[in-house]
Coordinates of C-alpha atoms in Angstrom, one line a residue:
Chain A
M1 CA -1.7 20.2 -40.6
V2 CA -2.1 19.3 -36.9
Q3 CA -0.7 15.9 -36.2
K4 CA -2.2 14.1 -33.2
K5 CA -0.1 11.5 -31.4
A6 CA -1.1 7.9 -31.8
R7 CA -3.1 6.5 -28.8
D8 CA -1.7 3.5 -26.8
T9 CA -3.3 0.1 -27.6
W10 CA -3.6 -3.2 -25.9
G11 CA -1.1 -5.9 -27.0
S12 CA -3.6 -8.8 -27.0
R13 CA -7.2 -9.6 -26.2
L14 CA -6.2 -11.6 -23.2
A15 CA -4.3 -8.6 -21.9
V16 CA -7.4 -6.3 -21.9
I17 CA -9.5 -9.1 -20.3
M18 CA -6.9 -9.5 -17.5
A19 CA -6.7 -5.7 -17.0
V20 CA -10.5 -5.3 -16.7
A21 CA -10.7 -8.4 -14.5
G22 CA -7.8 -7.0 -12.4
S23 CA -9.6 -3.7 -12.1
A24 CA -12.8 -5.5 -10.9
V25 CA -11.1 -8.0 -8.5
G26 CA -10.3 -6.1 -5.4
L27 CA -10.4 -6.3 -1.7
G28 CA -14.2 -6.5 -1.8
N29 CA -14.1 -9.9 -3.5
F30 CA -12.2 -11.5 -0.6
L31 CA -13.6 -9.4 2.3
R32 CA -16.9 -7.8 1.4
F33 CA -18.7 -10.6 -0.5
P34 CA -18.4 -13.4 2.1
A35 CA -19.4 -11.0 4.9
K36 CA -22.5 -9.8 2.9
A37 CA -23.5 -13.3 1.9
A38 CA -23.2 -14.6 5.4
A39 CA -25.2 -11.7 6.9
N40 CA -28.0 -11.7 4.2
G41 CA -29.5 -15.2 3.9
G42 CA -26.4 -17.4 3.2
G43 CA -27.0 -19.5 0.1
A44 CA -30.4 -17.8 -0.5
F45 CA -28.4 -14.5 -1.0
M46 CA -27.2 -16.0 -4.3
I47 CA -30.7 -15.8 -5.8
P48 CA -30.8 -12.0 -5.8
Y49 CA -27.1 -11.9 -6.4
F50 CA -27.4 -13.9 -9.7
I51 CA -30.5 -11.9 -10.7
A52 CA -28.6 -8.6 -10.2
L53 CA -25.6 -10.0 -12.1
F54 CA -27.6 -10.8 -15.2
L55 CA -30.0 -7.8 -15.1
L56 CA -27.5 -5.1 -13.9
G57 CA -23.9 -6.2 -13.7
I58 CA -23.4 -7.9 -17.1
P59 CA -25.5 -5.4 -19.1
L60 CA -23.5 -2.5 -17.5
M61 CA -20.3 -4.3 -18.4
W62 CA -21.3 -4.6 -22.0
I63 CA -22.5 -0.9 -22.1
E64 CA -19.2 0.4 -20.8
W65 CA -17.1 -1.8 -23.0
T66 CA -19.1 -0.7 -26.1
L67 CA -19.2 3.0 -25.1
G68 CA -15.4 2.9 -24.4
R69 CA -14.5 1.4 -27.7
F70 CA -16.9 3.8 -29.5
G71 CA -15.3 6.8 -27.8
G72 CA -11.8 5.5 -28.5
G73 CA -12.7 5.7 -32.2
F74 CA -13.0 9.4 -31.8
E75 CA -9.8 9.5 -29.7
H76 CA -11.7 10.1 -26.5
G77 CA -10.7 7.8 -23.5
T78 CA -12.8 9.3 -20.8
A79 CA -16.5 10.0 -20.2
P80 CA -16.7 13.7 -21.2
G81 CA -15.5 13.0 -24.7
I82 CA -17.3 9.7 -25.0
F83 CA -20.6 11.2 -23.9
H84 CA -20.1 14.1 -26.3
S85 CA -19.4 11.7 -29.1
I86 CA -22.8 10.0 -28.5
W87 CA -24.8 13.2 -28.1
Q88 CA -23.0 15.9 -30.0
K89 CA -26.0 18.2 -30.2
N90 CA -26.2 18.4 -26.4
R91 CA -23.7 21.0 -25.0
F92 CA -24.0 19.9 -21.4
I93 CA -23.7 16.1 -21.6
K94 CA -19.9 16.3 -21.5
Y95 CA -20.2 17.8 -18.0
F96 CA -22.0 14.7 -16.7
G97 CA -18.9 12.8 -17.9
I98 CA -16.8 14.6 -15.3
I99 CA -18.0 11.9 -12.8
G100 CA -16.1 9.4 -14.9
I101 CA -12.8 11.1 -14.0
F102 CA -13.8 12.5 -10.6
G103 CA -15.0 9.1 -9.2
P104 CA -11.8 7.1 -10.0
L105 CA -9.6 9.9 -8.8
I106 CA -11.4 10.1 -5.4
I107 CA -11.3 6.4 -5.0
F108 CA -7.6 6.3 -5.9
I109 CA -6.7 8.8 -3.2
Y110 CA -7.9 6.6 -0.3
Y111 CA -7.7 3.1 -2.0
T112 CA -3.9 3.5 -2.5
Y113 CA -3.5 4.1 1.3
I114 CA -5.6 1.0 2.2
E115 CA -3.7 -1.0 -0.4
S116 CA -0.5 0.1 1.3
W117 CA -1.7 -1.6 4.5
T118 CA -1.8 -4.9 2.7
L119 CA 1.8 -4.4 1.5
A120 CA 2.8 -3.5 5.1
Y121 CA 1.1 -6.6 6.5
S122 CA 2.8 -8.8 3.9
F123 CA 6.0 -7.5 5.3
F124 CA 4.9 -7.8 8.9
A125 CA 3.9 -11.5 8.1
L126 CA 7.4 -12.2 6.9
S127 CA 9.1 -10.4 9.7
G128 CA 6.9 -11.9 12.4
K129 CA 5.9 -8.5 13.8
Y130 CA 2.4 -9.6 14.9
R131 CA 3.2 -13.3 15.3
A132 CA 2.9 -13.3 19.1
L133 CA -0.6 -11.6 19.2
A134 CA -3.2 -14.1 20.1
D135 CA -6.6 -12.4 20.5
Q136 CA -8.8 -9.9 18.7
A137 CA -8.1 -7.0 21.2
A138 CA -4.4 -7.2 20.7
M139 CA -4.6 -7.5 16.9
K140 CA -7.1 -4.6 16.8
S141 CA -4.7 -2.5 18.9
F142 CA -1.9 -3.4 16.5
L143 CA -4.0 -2.2 13.5
S144 CA -5.0 1.0 15.3
G145 CA -1.4 1.7 16.2
F146 CA -0.3 1.1 12.6
Q147 CA -3.1 3.4 11.2
G148 CA -2.0 6.1 13.6
L149 CA -5.3 6.1 15.5
E150 CA -3.5 5.6 18.8
K151 CA 0.1 5.4 20.1
N152 CA 0.8 2.0 21.7
Q153 CA 3.5 -0.6 22.3
Y154 CA 3.4 -1.7 18.7
F155 CA 3.7 1.7 16.9
S156 CA 4.7 5.1 18.3
S157 CA 4.0 7.1 15.1
L158 CA 2.4 7.0 11.7
A159 CA 5.9 6.7 10.0
P160 CA 5.8 3.0 9.1
A161 CA 2.3 3.4 7.5
Y162 CA 3.6 6.4 5.7
L163 CA 6.6 4.6 4.3
F164 CA 4.5 1.8 3.0
F165 CA 2.1 4.3 1.5
L166 CA 5.1 6.0 -0.3
A167 CA 6.2 2.6 -1.7
T168 CA 2.7 1.7 -2.9
F169 CA 2.1 5.2 -4.4
F170 CA 5.5 5.1 -6.2
L171 CA 4.7 1.6 -7.6
N172 CA 1.3 2.7 -9.0
I173 CA 2.9 5.8 -10.6
V174 CA 5.7 3.6 -12.2
V175 CA 3.1 1.3 -13.7
I176 CA 1.0 4.1 -15.2
Y177 CA 4.1 5.9 -16.3
Y178 CA 4.9 3.0 -18.6
G179 CA 1.4 3.2 -20.2
I180 CA -1.2 0.8 -21.2
R181 CA 1.0 -1.8 -22.9
G182 CA 4.3 -1.3 -21.1
G183 CA 2.8 -0.8 -17.6
I184 CA -0.8 -1.9 -16.9
E185 CA -0.8 -4.8 -19.3
R186 CA 2.6 -6.1 -18.1
L187 CA 1.5 -5.8 -14.4
C188 CA -1.8 -7.6 -15.0
K189 CA -0.3 -10.4 -17.1
W190 CA 1.7 -11.7 -14.1
A191 CA -0.3 -10.3 -11.2
M192 CA -3.6 -11.9 -12.1
P193 CA -2.4 -15.5 -12.5
A194 CA -0.3 -15.0 -9.3
L195 CA -3.5 -13.8 -7.5
F196 CA -5.4 -16.8 -8.6
I197 CA -2.6 -19.2 -7.6
F198 CA -2.3 -17.6 -4.2
G199 CA -6.1 -17.7 -3.8
A200 CA -6.3 -21.3 -4.8
I201 CA -3.5 -22.3 -2.4
L202 CA -5.3 -20.5 0.5
M203 CA -8.6 -22.0 -0.5
V204 CA -7.2 -25.6 -0.5
R205 CA -5.5 -24.9 2.9
V206 CA -8.8 -23.7 4.4
L207 CA -10.9 -26.5 2.9
T208 CA -8.5 -29.1 4.3
L209 CA -8.6 -27.7 7.8
G210 CA -11.1 -30.5 8.9
T211 CA -11.8 -30.2 12.7
P212 CA -8.6 -28.6 14.2
D213 CA -9.9 -28.8 17.8
L214 CA -11.2 -32.4 18.3
S215 CA -12.8 -31.3 21.6
K216 CA -15.1 -29.1 19.6
P217 CA -16.4 -31.4 16.8
D218 CA -19.0 -28.8 15.5
W219 CA -16.2 -26.3 14.8
N220 CA -15.4 -28.0 11.5
I221 CA -14.9 -26.8 7.9
F222 CA -18.2 -28.2 6.6
N223 CA -20.1 -26.2 9.2
G224 CA -17.9 -23.2 8.3
L225 CA -19.0 -23.5 4.7
G226 CA -22.5 -24.0 6.0
F227 CA -22.4 -20.7 7.8
L228 CA -21.9 -19.0 4.4
W229 CA -24.1 -21.3 2.2
N230 CA -27.0 -22.7 4.3
P231 CA -30.0 -20.9 2.8
D232 CA -32.3 -18.8 4.9
F233 CA -35.2 -18.2 2.6
S234 CA -37.0 -15.8 5.0
A235 CA -34.2 -13.3 4.2
L236 CA -35.6 -13.0 0.7
K237 CA -38.7 -11.3 2.0
N238 CA -36.5 -8.4 3.1
P239 CA -36.0 -5.8 0.4
K240 CA -32.7 -4.8 2.0
V241 CA -31.2 -8.2 1.2
W242 CA -32.1 -7.7 -2.5
L243 CA -30.5 -4.3 -2.5
E244 CA -27.4 -5.6 -0.7
A245 CA -27.0 -8.2 -3.4
A246 CA -27.5 -5.6 -6.2
G247 CA -25.0 -3.4 -4.5
Q248 CA -22.4 -6.2 -4.2
V249 CA -22.7 -7.0 -7.9
F250 CA -22.5 -3.3 -8.8
F251 CA -19.3 -2.7 -6.8
T252 CA -17.6 -6.0 -7.5
L253 CA -17.6 -5.5 -11.3
S254 CA -16.1 -2.0 -11.2
V255 CA -19.0 -0.7 -13.3
G256 CA -20.2 2.9 -13.0
I257 CA -16.7 4.2 -12.2
G258 CA -15.5 5.1 -15.6
V259 CA -12.5 2.8 -15.6
I260 CA -13.9 0.2 -18.1
L261 CA -14.7 3.1 -20.5
T262 CA -11.1 4.2 -20.4
Y263 CA -9.7 0.6 -20.7
A264 CA -12.0 -0.2 -23.6
S265 CA -11.1 3.0 -25.4
Y266 CA -7.7 1.5 -26.2
L267 CA -9.4 -1.3 -28.2
S268 CA -9.6 -1.1 -32.0
K269 CA -12.9 -0.7 -33.8
G270 CA -13.1 -4.3 -34.9
D271 CA -12.2 -5.8 -31.5
D272 CA -14.8 -7.9 -29.7
V273 CA -16.4 -6.5 -26.6
V274 CA -19.2 -9.0 -26.0
L275 CA -17.1 -12.1 -25.2
S276 CA -14.3 -10.0 -23.6
G277 CA -16.7 -8.3 -21.3
L278 CA -18.3 -11.5 -20.3
T279 CA -14.9 -13.2 -19.8
A280 CA -13.7 -10.4 -17.5
S281 CA -17.0 -10.6 -15.5
S282 CA -16.8 -14.4 -15.1
T283 CA -13.1 -14.1 -14.0
N284 CA -14.2 -11.7 -11.3
E285 CA -17.0 -14.0 -10.2
V286 CA -14.6 -16.9 -9.9
A287 CA -12.4 -14.8 -7.6
E288 CA -15.4 -13.6 -5.6
V289 CA -17.8 -16.5 -5.2
I290 CA -15.3 -19.5 -5.3
L291 CA -12.1 -18.1 -3.8
G292 CA -13.6 -15.2 -1.8
G293 CA -16.4 -17.4 -0.4
S294 CA -14.0 -20.2 0.6
I295 CA -11.3 -18.4 2.6
I296 CA -12.1 -16.0 5.4
I297 CA -15.5 -17.0 6.7
P298 CA -15.0 -20.8 6.8
A299 CA -11.5 -20.3 8.3
A300 CA -12.8 -17.9 11.0
F301 CA -15.7 -20.3 11.8
V302 CA -13.3 -23.2 12.4
F303 CA -11.1 -21.3 14.9
F304 CA -13.7 -19.0 16.5
G305 CA -16.8 -21.1 16.5
P306 CA -20.5 -20.5 15.7
L307 CA -21.1 -17.8 18.3
D308 CA -18.1 -15.5 17.6
I309 CA -18.4 -15.8 13.9
Q310 CA -21.7 -13.8 14.0
S311 CA -20.0 -10.7 15.4
I312 CA -16.9 -11.3 13.2
A313 CA -19.0 -11.4 10.0
R314 CA -20.6 -8.1 11.0
S315 CA -17.4 -6.5 12.2
G316 CA -16.6 -4.8 8.9
V317 CA -14.2 -5.4 6.0
F318 CA -11.0 -4.0 7.7
N319 CA -11.6 -6.0 10.9
L320 CA -12.1 -9.2 8.9
G321 CA -9.0 -8.7 6.7
F322 CA -6.5 -7.2 9.2
V323 CA -7.7 -8.5 12.6
T324 CA -9.5 -11.9 12.2
M325 CA -7.5 -13.3 9.3
P326 CA -4.0 -12.8 10.8
L327 CA -5.2 -14.5 14.0
V328 CA -6.6 -17.4 12.0
L329 CA -3.4 -17.8 10.0
N330 CA -1.3 -17.5 13.1
K331 CA -2.9 -20.8 14.3
L332 CA -1.8 -22.7 11.2
P333 CA 1.4 -24.6 10.5
L334 CA 3.6 -22.5 8.1
A335 CA 1.8 -19.4 9.5
T336 CA 4.4 -17.0 8.0
A337 CA 4.0 -18.3 4.5
F338 CA 0.2 -18.4 4.5
A339 CA -0.1 -15.0 6.1
F340 CA 2.2 -13.6 3.5
L341 CA 0.2 -15.2 0.7
W342 CA -3.0 -13.7 2.2
F343 CA -1.8 -10.2 2.4
F344 CA 0.1 -10.3 -0.8
L345 CA -3.0 -11.7 -2.5
L346 CA -4.9 -8.6 -1.2
F347 CA -2.0 -6.3 -2.4
L348 CA -2.1 -7.8 -5.9
A349 CA -5.9 -7.4 -6.0
G350 CA -5.5 -3.8 -4.8
V351 CA -2.7 -2.7 -7.2
T352 CA -4.4 -4.1 -10.3
S353 CA -7.5 -2.0 -9.2
S354 CA -5.6 1.2 -8.2
V355 CA -3.7 1.5 -11.5
S356 CA -7.0 1.3 -13.3
L357 CA -8.4 4.1 -11.1
A358 CA -5.4 6.4 -12.1
Q359 CA -5.8 5.8 -15.8
P360 CA -9.0 7.9 -16.5
A361 CA -7.4 11.2 -15.2
V362 CA -4.2 10.5 -17.2
A363 CA -6.1 9.6 -20.3
F364 CA -8.2 12.8 -20.0
M365 CA -5.1 15.0 -20.0
E366 CA -3.5 13.0 -22.8
D367 CA -6.6 12.9 -25.1
E368 CA -8.3 16.3 -24.4
F369 CA -5.2 18.4 -23.9
D370 CA -2.9 16.5 -26.2
I371 CA 0.0 16.3 -23.8
S372 CA 2.4 13.4 -23.5
R373 CA 1.7 10.5 -21.2
K374 CA 4.8 11.1 -19.2
K375 CA 3.9 14.7 -18.5
A376 CA 0.3 13.7 -17.7
V377 CA 1.5 11.1 -15.2
W378 CA 3.8 13.7 -13.6
I379 CA 0.8 16.1 -13.2
F380 CA -1.4 13.3 -11.9
S381 CA 1.2 12.1 -9.4
I382 CA 1.7 15.5 -7.9
V383 CA -2.0 16.3 -7.6
A384 CA -2.9 12.8 -6.3
F385 CA -0.1 12.8 -3.8
I386 CA -1.3 16.0 -2.3
L387 CA -4.9 14.8 -2.3
C388 CA -3.9 11.5 -0.5
Q389 CA -2.7 13.4 2.6
P390 CA -6.0 14.1 4.2
A391 CA -7.0 10.4 3.8
I392 CA -3.8 9.4 5.7
F393 CA -3.7 12.0 8.4
F394 CA -7.4 12.4 9.1
L395 CA -8.5 8.8 8.9
K396 CA -9.7 8.8 12.4
N397 CA -11.9 11.8 11.6
G398 CA -13.9 9.9 9.0
V399 CA -12.4 11.4 5.9
V400 CA -11.9 8.1 4.1
D401 CA -15.5 7.1 4.8
E402 CA -16.6 10.4 3.4
L403 CA -14.5 10.0 0.2
D404 CA -15.8 6.5 -0.2
F405 CA -19.4 7.6 0.1
W406 CA -19.1 10.3 -2.7
G407 CA -16.4 8.7 -4.9
G408 CA -17.1 5.1 -4.4
T409 CA -20.9 4.9 -3.8
F410 CA -23.1 7.9 -4.6
F411 CA -21.6 9.0 -7.9
L412 CA -21.1 5.4 -9.1
V413 CA -24.8 4.8 -9.2
V414 CA -25.5 8.3 -10.7
F415 CA -22.9 7.7 -13.4
A416 CA -24.2 4.2 -14.3
T417 CA -27.7 5.6 -14.6
V418 CA -26.6 8.4 -16.9
E419 CA -24.6 6.1 -19.2
T420 CA -27.3 3.4 -19.3
I421 CA -29.9 6.0 -20.4
L422 CA -27.5 7.5 -22.9
F423 CA -26.8 4.1 -24.4
G424 CA -30.3 2.7 -24.6
W425 CA -32.3 5.9 -25.2
V426 CA -30.0 8.6 -26.7
F427 CA -27.7 6.5 -28.8
G428 CA -30.7 4.3 -29.5
M429 CA -31.1 0.6 -29.0
E430 CA -30.9 -0.3 -32.7
K431 CA -27.6 1.6 -33.2
A432 CA -26.4 0.4 -29.8
W433 CA -27.1 -3.2 -30.7
D434 CA -25.1 -2.9 -34.0
E435 CA -22.3 -1.2 -32.1
I436 CA -22.1 -4.0 -29.4
H437 CA -21.9 -6.6 -32.2
K438 CA -19.1 -5.0 -34.2
G439 CA -16.3 -7.6 -34.3
A440 CA -18.2 -9.7 -31.8
D441 CA -17.2 -13.3 -31.2
M442 CA -20.6 -14.2 -29.8
R443 CA -24.1 -12.7 -30.0
V444 CA -25.8 -11.2 -27.0
P445 CA -29.1 -12.9 -26.4
R446 CA -31.9 -10.8 -27.9
V447 CA -33.7 -10.5 -24.5
Y448 CA -30.9 -8.1 -23.5
K449 CA -32.2 -5.6 -26.0
F450 CA -35.2 -5.3 -23.7
I451 CA -33.2 -5.6 -20.5
I452 CA -30.7 -2.9 -21.5
K453 CA -33.4 -0.5 -22.6
Y454 CA -35.9 -0.9 -19.8
I455 CA -34.9 -3.2 -16.9
T456 CA -31.3 -2.0 -16.2
P457 CA -32.2 1.8 -16.1
L458 CA -35.3 1.1 -14.0
F459 CA -33.3 -1.2 -11.7
L460 CA -30.7 1.6 -11.3
L461 CA -33.3 4.3 -10.8
F462 CA -34.9 2.1 -8.1
I463 CA -31.6 1.5 -6.3
L464 CA -30.8 5.2 -6.5
S465 CA -34.1 6.4 -5.0
W466 CA -34.1 3.6 -2.4
W467 CA -30.6 4.2 -1.2
L468 CA -31.1 8.0 -1.3
L469 CA -34.2 7.8 1.0
K470 CA -33.1 5.0 3.3
E471 CA -29.4 5.2 3.6
W472 CA -27.9 8.3 2.0
L473 CA -29.9 11.1 3.4
P474 CA -28.6 10.5 7.0
I475 CA -25.1 10.5 5.6
I476 CA -25.6 13.6 3.5
F477 CA -27.0 15.5 6.5
M478 CA -24.1 14.1 8.7
R479 CA -26.6 12.6 11.2
N480 CA -24.2 9.9 12.2
V481 CA -21.1 12.1 12.4
S482 CA -19.9 13.2 15.8
V483 CA -19.8 17.0 16.4
A484 CA -16.0 16.9 16.7
N485 CA -15.6 15.3 13.2
R486 CA -18.1 17.6 11.4
P487 CA -15.5 20.2 10.5
Y488 CA -13.4 17.5 8.9
I489 CA -16.3 16.1 6.9
F490 CA -17.4 19.6 5.9
A491 CA -13.9 20.5 4.7
T492 CA -13.7 17.2 2.8
R493 CA -16.9 18.1 1.0
I494 CA -15.6 21.6 0.1
G495 CA -12.5 19.9 -1.3
L496 CA -14.5 17.5 -3.3
L497 CA -16.6 20.3 -4.7
A498 CA -13.5 22.2 -5.6
I499 CA -12.1 19.1 -7.5
F500 CA -15.4 18.7 -9.3
L501 CA -15.4 22.4 -10.4
I502 CA -11.8 22.3 -11.5
L503 CA -12.5 19.2 -13.6
G504 CA -15.5 21.1 -15.0
M505 CA -13.4 24.1 -16.0
M506 CA -10.8 21.7 -17.6
V507 CA -13.5 20.2 -19.7
R508 CA -14.7 23.7 -20.7
I509 CA -11.2 24.8 -21.6
A510 CA -10.5 21.6 -23.6
W511 CA -13.6 22.0 -25.7
R512 CA -13.0 25.7 -26.3
K513 CA -9.5 24.9 -27.5
K514 CA -10.9 22.3 -29.8
R515 CA -13.4 24.7 -31.3
V516 CA -10.7 27.3 -31.9
L517 CA -8.6 24.7 -33.6
E518 CA -11.5 23.5 -35.8
G519 CA -12.1 27.1 -36.7
K520 CA -8.5 27.6 -37.8
L521 CA -8.6 24.4 -39.8
R522 CA -11.7 25.5 -41.7
Chain B
M1 CA -23.8 -27.9 6.3
T2 CA -27.3 -28.7 5.3
A3 CA -28.4 -30.3 2.0
G4 CA -29.7 -26.8 1.0
G5 CA -26.3 -25.3 1.7
W6 CA -24.6 -27.9 -0.5
I7 CA -27.1 -27.4 -3.3
F8 CA -26.6 -23.6 -3.3
M9 CA -22.8 -24.0 -3.2
V10 CA -22.6 -26.6 -5.9
I11 CA -25.0 -24.7 -8.2
S12 CA -23.3 -21.3 -7.7
W13 CA -19.8 -22.7 -8.1
G14 CA -20.9 -24.8 -11.1
A15 CA -22.7 -22.0 -12.9
I16 CA -19.7 -19.6 -12.4
L17 CA -17.1 -22.2 -13.4
L18 CA -19.1 -23.2 -16.5
L19 CA -19.5 -19.6 -17.6
A20 CA -15.8 -18.9 -17.1
I21 CA -14.7 -22.1 -18.9
F22 CA -17.1 -21.3 -21.8
C23 CA -15.8 -17.8 -22.1
F24 CA -12.1 -18.7 -22.0
W25 CA -12.7 -21.6 -24.4
K26 CA -14.3 -19.1 -26.8
V27 CA -11.5 -16.6 -26.3
F28 CA -8.8 -19.0 -27.2
T29 CA -10.7 -20.5 -30.2
K30 CA -11.4 -17.0 -31.5
K31 CA -14.3 -17.5 -33.9
R32 CA -15.4 -14.3 -35.5
L33 CA -19.0 -13.6 -36.6
E34 CA -17.9 -11.5 -39.7

């Protein structure tokens, strides 16, 4: 008889909640959310934000937790196997599941590099490397030199960035090498509380800034909070604001990637998913709305004033995190300590997310090819390391943006739409409702039966078509790409297509092997 | 900060904190339906 190895499991319920919350809490919570809220109606932004959270984010969270646990019961930890378990009569549905491995792998290959910048800046904060820089232009030049975009007085090569990338990559591999319980669970158990403590310290520091320059009484912390929270109701008439809110909720919860499916597949059949999913979501929201909303924008307002903050808020996530924030922190007493806390907070948010992005590919090899975790991690690390190189060396040619568009935006919405329709319509709402409530510690309000079946898929289809027409078509046709960068973008697309096709072939081989094995057993 | 700003901030923070406290309280008390 063929003996399958036992799958890994979570050590406790709190561990899986922390791991899923760790996956969801990322750089976006501290950088993307405050910038989006400030630019899209301030306090009024929270109206579409909460609507999207309850109609899109939380239902998707419950869908993924339930599907993951269901698939885990069939020893499948990734979307091809999970989708096949739901719709066994359909031969093609497992191929849609490829997105659930492809997406996280693609995000992993550029996210790890960006995460390594936060580790580098934590080190620079302690060593005082950028301590003397006092304006945006100098700090921008420091960042560009570090990223290898230009050679300047701060950096003459990409070597420092590459060293920090190697350290970050190695750390990620070590964590996944030790598995769910020995690696990811152990990391999240200390990293998540540390992240919240660091965030709380920084929040208290920012909220007690008062009016640092008494000659400019309007540049105070209350007006800084007001820049983020004062409602502009006219923004609600703009459909773009509603879509920005939906997009923020979607990306912040890590839904539509395939990571939650994999994490939930390590639950037992009787483990609760309703309360655990809601707890992980609420933990993410605390990090985003309370901590994320109280650090960077109010602090930047206090030091740069009401005029500059407009352009700062629109300057993009990297500029906010790596240019504005170090300048702000440089102006505080104990600058070294606070700057280290800020960048290490981002690093912790990054590493708890990146290990989750690696896990689907590892789980796919373990579950569908029945190879050991250690061997799967070796294969993953070699492949991922090679794939990371274009993101590092061709950053200036727009490769990271291209990877982010396909892996971190386009396929996320497609994948979420497929799994929502599968859950509500193919699996069937009655069966799905029973499955959600197996071992549940609380009941999902009955209105969600209607929301999950009709509202969430319609919401997703609407977002998909709107973004496709308004934002994605120019990206797909490379309308905003310079002629010089087009070959790089084209080559990235060919590479992505090749990865997708290889994953498709792997799914085909895995299922063929299974059929042969089943035939032998009969 | 305007009164509207305070209202939005307090309601948003309050709603999220209440949800998180409720969830963690339930997690630690562990009442099963079955």
